[in-house]
Amino acid sequence: MVRTAVIPVGGEAVRLRPLTVETSKAMVRFLNRPLIELSIFHLAQQGIEEFYFGVRGYYNYCDIYDYFREGNWFSAKYGRKVRIRYIPRVETRGNAEAVLVALEYYDISEPVLVIQGDNVFKLDVQDMYNFHRSKKAFITIALKEEAGDLSEFGVAAVDENMRILKFVEKPKRREEAPSNLVNTGLYLLSEDFRGFFKGEIGQKLYSEGRLDFGGDVIPASIESGLPVYGYLAKGYWFDIGSPQRYLKAVYYLLRHLTPYELEAEEIAPAVYAQGTSEQSMALKAKISDDIKTGAIKAEGPVLIGRHVQIGAATYIRNSVIDNYVVVGESCVVEDSVIMDRSYISRGAVVRRSIVGRHAYIGEGAVVEDSVIADNVTIGEGAVLRGVRVWPHKTVERGVKLEGFSVV
């Protein structure tokens, strides 16, 4: 049984900007909670009790630690006892070193599961562990078939027993990819993983600072003859590496997570609302009544957070509305995510977009195919198409922007 997970979180998540300009990628709001919370919840349900964050950088550490602390409130909220700990400030040179520091510092000598801070997934941990043990593997990598672009993934070639024969990190051309089996960043490490870095190959990688799993450790392990295996994961997996992938994952999970997993109850067909306090329940009841009477129109799936207010004649479809959001009258919100405490003014239109925390969308504004970061103000009547707006910026009233970044 696996009881321990390590989560390396480093880097600046450039592809997910502007959502990650001032926020750790692991803590970007996703289905009305931090992204990594969904993964910890999923693993805690399967008996994993110890979580170690291999954090690097100011925002990564502060955002994660200030929210999770040692995990006490998480245990109380979900009824699953967990303990969350962190590595000291070490300038790690890759995700493998972040894991190694956690293992060394806390003297962990047992199989551990490594997950990534910017993934959401459904993984049968026990089944993967049984496979790992049956193969006597050094590393087992959860693999998924990928039909699209392979240039942003590690790609593995396996034999009939799923032993990995070749591993190519981010092939530039499809013909360089040895298969369509991509690395999910979910690894089961054997209890002697630490010992690898005391051997000749591991010491060489360490001295050269080549300490990334996909780029360095996995290829070197395969080349040295260590048993590295691929486990074909059966559940969903999403790499939330860009706004487009973020929205793709949201659309899928809205349709496939249970109300329990969404922390919500169904108040209308495929419309789910969160909150259990007296005031939150009253607001949920009002939204439910307004949908039934046609005062507002909601076409599911829709997830509505706590203390949300929605004005009359508003249309919401296939979207997530986070906590404390106000949506005014006669608005349209389609295929979008509105993060917590944002304000969508009367007559505004938001389509296929992500609106960050504490943002303000002015009356009659149009936001399409755009990403609006935290604490942004979009002026009355502004039109944004294919635009990214950095935190704390203001787009003046009546401005029309297309394919532009406001930095």
XYZ file of C-alpha atoms in Angstrom:
407
model
C 0.000 0.000 0.000
C 1.159 3.531 -0.792
C 0.803 5.992 2.079
C 3.000 8.848 0.877
C 2.826 11.340 -1.995
C 5.363 13.980 -2.985
C 4.290 17.012 -5.004
C 7.096 19.016 -6.649
C 5.939 22.558 -7.391
C 8.429 24.894 -9.028
C 8.756 27.153 -12.017
C 6.593 30.044 -13.119
C 3.930 28.254 -15.218
C 4.461 30.683 -18.083
C 1.950 29.001 -20.400
C -0.849 29.529 -17.881
C -0.249 33.253 -17.573
C -1.740 35.654 -16.665
C -3.434 33.405 -14.076
C -0.038 32.462 -12.620
C 1.690 35.851 -12.615
C 1.166 36.153 -8.851
C -0.283 32.738 -8.031
C 1.265 29.285 -7.764
C -0.010 27.054 -10.558
C -1.043 24.507 -7.938
C -3.276 27.114 -6.301
C -5.114 28.490 -9.332
C -8.856 28.286 -8.662
C -10.395 25.226 -10.318
C -13.997 24.123 -9.737
C -14.161 26.654 -6.894
C -11.117 25.430 -4.959
C -7.357 25.392 -5.503
C -6.348 23.016 -8.279
C -4.142 20.797 -6.096
C -6.878 20.358 -3.481
C -8.809 18.155 -5.888
C -5.797 15.832 -6.285
C -5.117 15.626 -2.551
C -8.785 14.835 -1.920
C -8.728 12.102 -4.575
C -5.606 10.480 -3.105
C -6.727 10.841 0.512
C -9.853 8.859 -0.381
C -7.525 6.006 -1.365
C -5.593 5.979 1.885
C -2.667 8.290 1.210
C -2.017 10.142 4.457
C 1.341 11.878 4.057
C 1.797 14.681 1.525
C 5.114 16.454 0.993
C 5.340 19.608 -1.090
C 8.682 20.064 -2.836
C 8.134 23.776 -3.297
C 10.504 26.216 -4.950
C 9.974 29.968 -5.106
C 8.166 32.589 -3.037
C 4.661 32.387 -4.531
C 4.674 28.593 -4.643
C 5.633 28.262 -0.994
C 3.515 31.066 0.465
C 0.371 30.296 -1.526
C 0.444 26.599 -0.688
C 1.579 26.844 2.933
C -0.782 29.690 3.843
C -3.734 27.687 2.515
C -2.981 24.110 3.571
C -0.674 24.611 6.588
C -0.195 21.138 8.120
C -3.469 19.804 6.727
C -5.592 19.955 9.894
C -8.466 21.885 8.346
C -8.337 19.641 5.257
C -8.735 16.594 7.512
C -11.693 18.218 9.264
C -13.352 19.305 6.018
C -13.124 15.974 4.200
C -13.059 13.535 7.113
C -9.749 12.070 5.925
C -6.728 12.313 8.193
C -3.763 13.759 6.309
C -0.493 15.404 7.230
C 1.066 17.981 4.914
C 4.713 18.995 5.121
C 7.203 21.042 3.134
C 10.876 20.976 2.229
C 13.200 23.694 3.576
C 14.318 26.483 1.273
C 16.578 24.700 -1.209
C 17.226 25.963 -4.733
C 16.339 22.679 -6.389
C 17.413 22.142 -9.993
C 14.497 20.092 -11.215
C 11.459 18.190 -10.029
C 13.482 15.046 -9.285
C 15.722 16.980 -6.899
C 12.658 18.448 -5.172
C 11.455 14.890 -4.564
C 14.912 13.747 -3.468
C 15.190 16.595 -0.938
C 11.835 15.599 0.587
C 12.855 11.941 0.811
C 16.225 12.766 2.362
C 15.015 15.456 4.753
C 12.157 13.354 6.137
C 14.085 10.060 5.832
C 11.456 8.358 3.686
C 12.438 4.839 2.633
C 9.213 3.422 1.249
C 7.450 3.507 -2.119
C 6.100 6.981 -2.851
C 3.728 8.397 -5.415
C 4.866 11.549 -7.202
C 2.174 13.812 -8.647
C 2.327 17.201 -10.348
C 0.780 20.393 -9.038
C -0.832 21.331 -12.348
C -2.565 18.040 -13.174
C -6.020 16.704 -12.402
C -6.514 12.984 -12.654
C -8.356 9.869 -11.602
C -5.878 7.140 -10.701
C -6.355 3.741 -9.080
C -3.337 3.935 -6.781
C -3.620 0.378 -5.463
C -3.844 -1.080 -8.961
C -0.787 0.904 -10.057
C 1.084 -0.219 -6.944
C 0.183 -3.875 -7.570
C 1.523 -3.522 -11.114
C 4.663 -1.798 -9.807
C 5.349 -4.593 -7.320
C 4.642 -7.377 -9.805
C 7.266 -5.935 -12.161
C 9.784 -5.200 -9.382
C 10.050 -1.791 -10.991
C 12.478 0.953 -10.077
C 10.095 3.581 -11.446
C 6.585 3.055 -12.776
C 5.167 5.833 -14.926
C 1.439 6.262 -15.481
C 0.952 6.605 -19.238
C -1.991 7.817 -21.303
C -2.676 7.563 -25.011
C -2.586 10.969 -26.680
C -3.999 11.542 -30.152
C -3.011 15.192 -30.480
C 0.216 17.177 -30.356
C 2.977 15.253 -28.560
C 5.577 18.021 -28.491
C 4.758 19.088 -24.931
C 4.968 15.608 -23.395
C 7.445 12.880 -22.657
C 6.678 9.902 -24.894
C 7.471 6.256 -24.091
C 7.991 3.143 -26.197
C 7.162 -0.078 -24.337
C 7.544 -3.802 -24.948
C 4.816 -6.428 -24.563
C 5.338 -6.418 -20.775
C 5.060 -2.608 -20.566
C 8.751 -2.196 -19.814
C 9.851 1.158 -21.194
C 12.519 0.716 -23.859
C 12.843 4.314 -24.959
C 11.740 7.668 -23.616
C 11.790 10.927 -25.577
C 11.099 14.170 -23.742
C 9.027 16.656 -25.759
C 9.760 15.481 -29.320
C 9.887 18.419 -31.728
C 8.308 16.441 -34.576
C 5.749 13.661 -34.390
C 8.046 11.265 -36.243
C 10.534 11.620 -33.374
C 7.950 10.275 -30.917
C 8.380 6.518 -30.375
C 4.643 6.010 -29.705
C 1.545 7.910 -28.631
C 1.925 6.948 -24.936
C 2.624 10.109 -22.975
C 4.069 10.643 -19.530
C 1.433 11.935 -17.102
C 3.956 13.003 -14.462
C 2.484 10.408 -12.092
C 5.322 8.211 -10.848
C 5.626 5.362 -8.386
C 9.160 5.294 -7.018
C 10.656 2.239 -5.365
C 11.998 2.458 -1.823
C 15.585 2.515 -3.125
C 15.095 5.628 -5.277
C 17.333 7.611 -2.925
C 20.104 5.085 -3.441
C 20.146 5.775 -7.185
C 21.834 9.109 -6.526
C 24.601 7.424 -4.560
C 25.546 5.327 -7.582
C 27.727 6.386 -10.495
C 24.948 7.477 -12.853
C 22.929 9.280 -10.195
C 26.003 11.067 -8.856
C 26.870 12.231 -12.365
C 23.368 13.601 -12.925
C 23.478 15.320 -9.552
C 26.880 16.930 -10.122
C 25.753 18.201 -13.532
C 22.459 19.537 -12.158
C 20.462 17.302 -14.512
C 17.636 16.536 -12.129
C 14.416 16.614 -14.108
C 12.430 13.373 -14.207
C 11.434 13.509 -17.869
C 14.543 15.101 -19.299
C 17.202 13.392 -17.203
C 16.401 10.774 -14.562
C 13.996 8.580 -16.523
C 16.131 8.355 -19.716
C 19.280 7.703 -17.658
C 17.537 4.995 -15.634
C 16.354 3.250 -18.806
C 19.775 3.487 -20.464
C 21.450 2.020 -17.388
C 19.174 -1.016 -17.487
C 17.047 -0.244 -14.447
C 13.490 -1.620 -14.673
C 11.307 1.334 -15.646
C 7.739 0.375 -16.521
C 4.702 2.058 -17.970
C 1.311 1.631 -16.331
C -1.603 2.394 -18.646
C -3.828 4.622 -16.520
C -7.533 4.048 -17.054
C -9.038 7.196 -15.555
C -9.046 10.755 -16.820
C -5.936 12.912 -16.788
C -5.489 16.565 -17.711
C -2.362 18.672 -17.811
C -3.586 22.159 -16.878
C -0.717 23.758 -18.750
C -2.590 26.459 -20.637
C -5.916 28.327 -20.446
C -7.267 26.149 -23.256
C -6.421 22.957 -21.366
C -7.809 24.457 -18.184
C -11.190 25.013 -19.821
C -11.123 21.592 -21.492
C -10.638 19.953 -18.089
C -13.428 22.050 -16.556
C -15.884 21.077 -19.295
C -15.067 17.378 -18.847
C -15.179 17.289 -15.058
C -18.428 19.237 -14.863
C -19.978 16.302 -16.706
C -18.200 13.465 -14.930
C -17.714 14.352 -11.258
C -20.427 13.406 -8.790
C -22.232 16.054 -6.710
C -20.212 14.770 -3.731
C -16.956 15.393 -5.593
C -18.208 18.826 -6.639
C -19.225 19.542 -3.025
C -22.606 20.597 -4.344
C -26.252 19.642 -4.644
C -28.294 19.594 -7.810
C -30.795 22.470 -7.650
C -32.005 22.154 -11.250
C -31.200 19.675 -14.032
C -27.364 19.582 -14.279
C -27.093 22.784 -12.215
C -25.077 22.270 -9.034
C -24.797 24.757 -6.182
C -22.476 24.790 -3.178
C -22.858 26.088 0.353
C -24.447 24.950 3.606
C -24.696 28.105 5.736
C -28.094 29.685 6.324
C -27.444 32.639 4.021
C -25.854 30.483 1.349
C -28.816 28.106 1.438
C -31.206 31.028 1.029
C -29.300 32.286 -2.025
C -29.281 28.768 -3.491
C -33.030 28.529 -2.993
C -33.549 31.851 -4.771
C -31.421 30.775 -7.738
C -33.306 27.484 -7.900
C -36.665 29.272 -7.841
C -35.519 31.771 -10.482
C -34.483 28.924 -12.783
C -37.823 27.164 -12.292
C -39.826 30.323 -13.002
C -37.648 31.314 -15.964
C -36.416 34.521 -14.323
C -32.925 33.298 -15.134
C -31.908 30.572 -17.566
C -29.227 28.010 -16.731
C -28.316 25.188 -19.094
C -26.131 22.599 -17.437
C -23.713 21.603 -16.535
C -23.229 24.627 -14.310
C -21.436 24.819 -10.958
C -22.400 27.702 -8.664
C -20.383 28.533 -5.567
C -21.358 29.858 -2.159
C -23.025 33.261 -1.707
C -23.544 33.816 -5.437
C -26.082 36.357 -6.699
C -27.517 36.188 -10.213
C -29.692 38.914 -11.701
C -32.897 38.534 -13.696
C -32.874 37.674 -17.416
C -29.329 36.286 -17.204
C -28.298 33.233 -19.225
C -25.610 30.825 -17.951
C -24.457 27.712 -19.790
C -21.637 25.202 -19.286
C -19.817 27.401 -16.787
C -18.418 27.678 -13.279
C -19.376 30.594 -11.024
C -17.162 30.779 -7.928
C -17.931 31.980 -4.400
C -19.203 35.517 -3.719
C -19.619 36.325 -7.409
C -22.282 38.812 -8.462
C -23.730 38.417 -11.945
C -25.974 41.313 -12.878
C -29.181 41.402 -14.880
C -29.351 40.437 -18.562
C -25.853 38.941 -18.641
C -24.584 36.024 -20.715
C -21.979 33.606 -19.333
C -21.163 30.686 -21.631
C -18.375 28.080 -21.551
C -16.508 30.165 -18.988
C -15.114 30.255 -15.475
C -15.756 33.246 -13.216
C -13.491 33.075 -10.159
C -14.406 34.188 -6.672
C -15.620 37.658 -5.705
C -15.768 38.932 -9.260
C -18.514 41.248 -10.442
C -20.193 40.911 -13.833
C -22.212 44.060 -14.515
C -25.586 44.353 -16.196
C -25.654 43.290 -19.842
C -22.086 41.981 -19.923
C -21.221 38.975 -22.080
C -18.522 36.431 -21.189
C -17.891 33.525 -23.560
C -15.155 30.852 -23.628
C -13.131 32.836 -21.138
C -11.567 32.708 -17.694
C -12.187 35.658 -15.384
C -9.853 35.756 -12.390
C -10.451 36.612 -8.758
C -11.900 39.966 -7.678
C -12.255 41.137 -11.280
C -14.806 43.685 -12.468
C -16.511 43.457 -15.859
C -18.292 46.695 -16.691
C -21.826 47.169 -17.963
C -22.318 45.942 -21.525
C -18.726 44.747 -21.872
C -17.967 41.753 -24.100
C -15.222 39.277 -23.172
C -14.684 36.365 -25.560
C -11.875 33.784 -25.831
C -9.922 35.771 -23.259
C -8.140 35.345 -19.937
C -8.649 38.055 -17.333
C -6.318 37.877 -14.330
C -7.001 38.818 -10.706
C -8.194 42.284 -9.689
C -8.659 43.496 -13.262
C -11.191 46.161 -14.247
C -12.834 46.000 -17.670
C -14.598 49.245 -18.446
C -18.184 49.742 -19.555
C -18.788 48.746 -23.166
C -15.258 47.433 -23.738
C -14.898 44.564 -26.213
C -12.126 41.996 -25.723
C -11.589 39.065 -28.075
C -8.597 36.767 -27.699
C -7.071 39.050 -25.066
C -4.984 38.322 -21.967
C -5.011 40.911 -19.198
C -2.392 40.835 -16.424
C -3.306 41.334 -12.729
C -4.426 44.761 -11.461
C -4.744 46.262 -14.955
C -7.595 48.441 -16.203
C -9.091 48.356 -19.682
C -10.842 51.667 -20.232
C -14.497 51.959 -21.183
C -15.356 51.498 -24.842
C -11.943 50.119 -25.791
C -11.871 47.356 -28.419
C -9.001 44.850 -28.266
C -8.356 41.690 -30.256
C -5.442 39.242 -30.020
C -3.655 41.481 -27.556
C -2.031 41.224 -24.125
C -2.413 43.980 -21.538
C 0.727 43.646 -19.418
